[in-house]
Amino acid sequence: MPALLVTLAVVASALLLVVRTVRVVRAVPRPKYRRASQYELWEIAFLAGGPARVADAAIAGMHQDGRLAVGGPGVVSLRQSVAYDPVETAVLDSLARTPDGALDTLRRHVMRAPAVQAIGDRLAKRGLMRHPRAGRPWRLLAAWQTAICVVGLLLVLLLTLTGAVGGEGVPFVVQILPAAVLGAVTGVVCRKVLGRRVTPAGAAAVRTYRTVHKKDLVSEATQSAALVVALGSTALLVDDVLRDQLDEAQRAAVGASAGAYSGSSGSSSTTSSNAACGWNVPDDDSHTSWCGSSCGGGSGPGSGCGSSSCGGGSSCSSSSGSSCSSSSSSSCSSSSSSCGGGGGCGS
């Protein structure tokens, strides 16, 4: 009887989780077809790497045309107070709020800026991304279900080996084994699905945009720093000084995010990874919902990016260690600790 009750409870929880996961996935609006020219560069950057990628691309572009100067040790200075769109205006406003001109602080302010956060909201309304709040209770249920099934199975196994749980016939641990495996696998799969931020349509948009602008990425003479960062990463920048300073700011952000959660229990590594990628879900600040929690309540991107495909369509889940790579393919990878070269909302 106990084994039957455990099995029924796990099956009911797994069934509920699957049904809700399917509903969350189907709730995404069906996007309309758009040509590559109909997408803004900042939208593509957001799809590829979240708020961090947008901030890096904007700073790189404004540095390239001389409106900003980025130099060591990670200091940004204003050369021309000119902005051509809301994102660039957010960069100038953020720089004004950064008296010492620290690049890592500037990046954090830009990521949290309403103009940058609004990009994610627009993409979500158009079905290219899934909002971080979508399915949040079910992600939590998936995590708890997985943990309870795994820990419960190990505990029962330990009690069985020590003789605390016994009896005639089939051992209790064997009786609940199918249910435990079912619950754990269902929880892992559903959590992964619910953690995806970029929809297939969003990934396709980035691929299309990259194909159209392929020549612009190859030619160093005519390439735009903002475009290179948006579709690839800061590692592809020709300007050595700018590349090194942005990379250092990203590493500082990732380190600060990890430090902020070093004393946490449970999913501390996952949380810090999400915060670094700028895609975590906040509980207290609706204006930074696309940013990691070390941003003061809020990658995108991702995911880790928090997306099944970080722009180019490659996998980039929101689990611990997921991140966007700095490779020339500008796809996602789980081998690095930063997202979109954009390491973090936190600093």
Short mmCIF file of N, CA and C in Angstrom, two decimals, residues 56 103-104 107 111 234-235 240-259 276 326 336-339 341-347:
data_model
loop_
_atom_site.label_atom_id
_atom_site.label_comp_id
_atom_site.label_asym_id
_atom_site.label_seq_id
_atom_site.Cartn_x
_atom_site.Cartn_y
_atom_site.Cartn_z
N ASP A 56 26.75 45.19 -24.58
CA ASP A 56 28.08 45.10 -25.18
C ASP A 56 28.08 45.62 -26.62
N LEU A 103 33.41 50.47 -16.55
CA LEU A 103 32.74 49.75 -17.63
C LEU A 103 31.78 48.69 -17.11
N ASP A 104 32.17 47.94 -16.07
CA ASP A 104 31.28 46.90 -15.57
C ASP A 104 30.01 47.49 -14.97
N ARG A 107 27.78 48.65 -17.88
CA ARG A 107 27.08 47.52 -18.50
C ARG A 107 25.87 47.11 -17.68
N MET A 111 21.98 47.16 -19.03
CA MET A 111 21.15 45.96 -19.05
C MET A 111 19.82 46.18 -18.34
N THR A 234 32.19 39.50 -28.14
CA THR A 234 33.26 40.50 -28.05
C THR A 234 34.60 39.92 -28.46
N ALA A 235 34.75 38.60 -28.45
CA ALA A 235 36.01 37.97 -28.84
C ALA A 235 36.32 38.19 -30.31
N ASP A 240 41.71 45.57 -30.15
CA ASP A 240 42.24 44.77 -29.04
C ASP A 240 41.90 45.38 -27.68
N VAL A 241 42.03 46.69 -27.57
CA VAL A 241 41.79 47.36 -26.29
C VAL A 241 40.33 47.20 -25.87
N LEU A 242 39.43 47.48 -26.80
CA LEU A 242 38.01 47.36 -26.51
C LEU A 242 37.65 45.92 -26.15
N ARG A 243 38.17 44.97 -26.91
CA ARG A 243 37.88 43.56 -26.65
C ARG A 243 38.36 43.15 -25.26
N ASP A 244 39.58 43.54 -24.92
CA ASP A 244 40.13 43.15 -23.62
C ASP A 244 39.35 43.77 -22.47
N GLN A 245 38.97 45.03 -22.63
CA GLN A 245 38.24 45.70 -21.54
C GLN A 245 36.84 45.12 -21.37
N LEU A 246 36.16 44.82 -22.46
CA LEU A 246 34.83 44.22 -22.35
C LEU A 246 34.93 42.81 -21.76
N ASP A 247 35.94 42.06 -22.16
CA ASP A 247 36.11 40.73 -21.60
C ASP A 247 36.37 40.79 -20.10
N GLU A 248 37.17 41.75 -19.69
CA GLU A 248 37.46 41.89 -18.27
C GLU A 248 36.21 42.28 -17.49
N ALA A 249 35.40 43.18 -18.06
CA ALA A 249 34.15 43.57 -17.40
C ALA A 249 33.20 42.39 -17.29
N GLN A 250 33.19 41.54 -18.31
CA GLN A 250 32.33 40.36 -18.27
C GLN A 250 32.78 39.39 -17.18
N ARG A 251 34.09 39.19 -17.08
CA ARG A 251 34.60 38.28 -16.06
C ARG A 251 34.31 38.83 -14.66
N ALA A 252 34.43 40.14 -14.50
CA ALA A 252 34.14 40.74 -13.20
C ALA A 252 32.67 40.56 -12.84
N ALA A 253 31.80 40.66 -13.84
CA ALA A 253 30.37 40.49 -13.59
C ALA A 253 30.04 39.07 -13.20
N VAL A 254 30.66 38.10 -13.90
CA VAL A 254 30.42 36.70 -13.58
C VAL A 254 30.92 36.38 -12.18
N GLY A 255 32.11 36.91 -11.84
CA GLY A 255 32.66 36.66 -10.51
C GLY A 255 31.79 37.25 -9.43
N ALA A 256 31.27 38.46 -9.67
CA ALA A 256 30.41 39.09 -8.67
C ALA A 256 29.11 38.32 -8.51
N SER A 257 28.57 37.81 -9.63
CA SER A 257 27.33 37.04 -9.56
C SER A 257 27.53 35.77 -8.77
N ALA A 258 28.66 35.09 -9.03
CA ALA A 258 28.94 33.85 -8.31
C ALA A 258 29.17 34.13 -6.84
N GLY A 259 29.84 35.22 -6.53
CA GLY A 259 30.10 35.56 -5.14
C GLY A 259 28.84 35.89 -4.39
N ALA A 276 24.50 35.61 -14.16
CA ALA A 276 25.57 36.03 -15.04
C ALA A 276 25.08 36.18 -16.47
N SER A 326 32.09 32.31 -26.88
CA SER A 326 32.70 33.42 -27.57
C SER A 326 33.28 32.97 -28.90
N SER A 336 31.43 27.47 -21.24
CA SER A 336 31.98 28.69 -20.68
C SER A 336 31.07 29.23 -19.62
N SER A 337 31.51 30.28 -18.96
CA SER A 337 30.73 30.76 -17.83
C SER A 337 30.10 32.11 -18.07
N SER A 338 30.14 32.61 -19.27
CA SER A 338 29.53 33.89 -19.53
C SER A 338 28.49 33.73 -20.61
N CYS A 339 27.60 34.67 -20.70
CA CYS A 339 26.55 34.58 -21.69
C CYS A 339 26.71 35.65 -22.71
N GLY A 341 29.20 36.41 -24.23
CA GLY A 341 30.33 37.19 -23.85
C GLY A 341 29.87 38.23 -22.89
N GLY A 342 28.72 38.16 -22.42
CA GLY A 342 28.16 39.22 -21.67
C GLY A 342 27.99 38.96 -20.27
N GLY A 343 28.66 38.11 -19.75
CA GLY A 343 28.77 37.82 -18.39
C GLY A 343 27.99 38.51 -17.41
N GLY A 344 27.00 38.90 -17.40
CA GLY A 344 26.32 39.17 -16.23
C GLY A 344 25.74 40.49 -16.08
N CYS A 345 24.71 40.44 -15.44
CA CYS A 345 24.06 41.60 -15.05
C CYS A 345 24.70 42.09 -13.83
N GLY A 346 25.17 41.24 -13.04
CA GLY A 346 25.74 41.69 -11.80
C GLY A 346 27.12 42.19 -11.97
N SER A 347 27.56 43.05 -11.12
CA SER A 347 28.94 43.52 -11.14
C SER A 347 29.40 43.74 -9.74
#
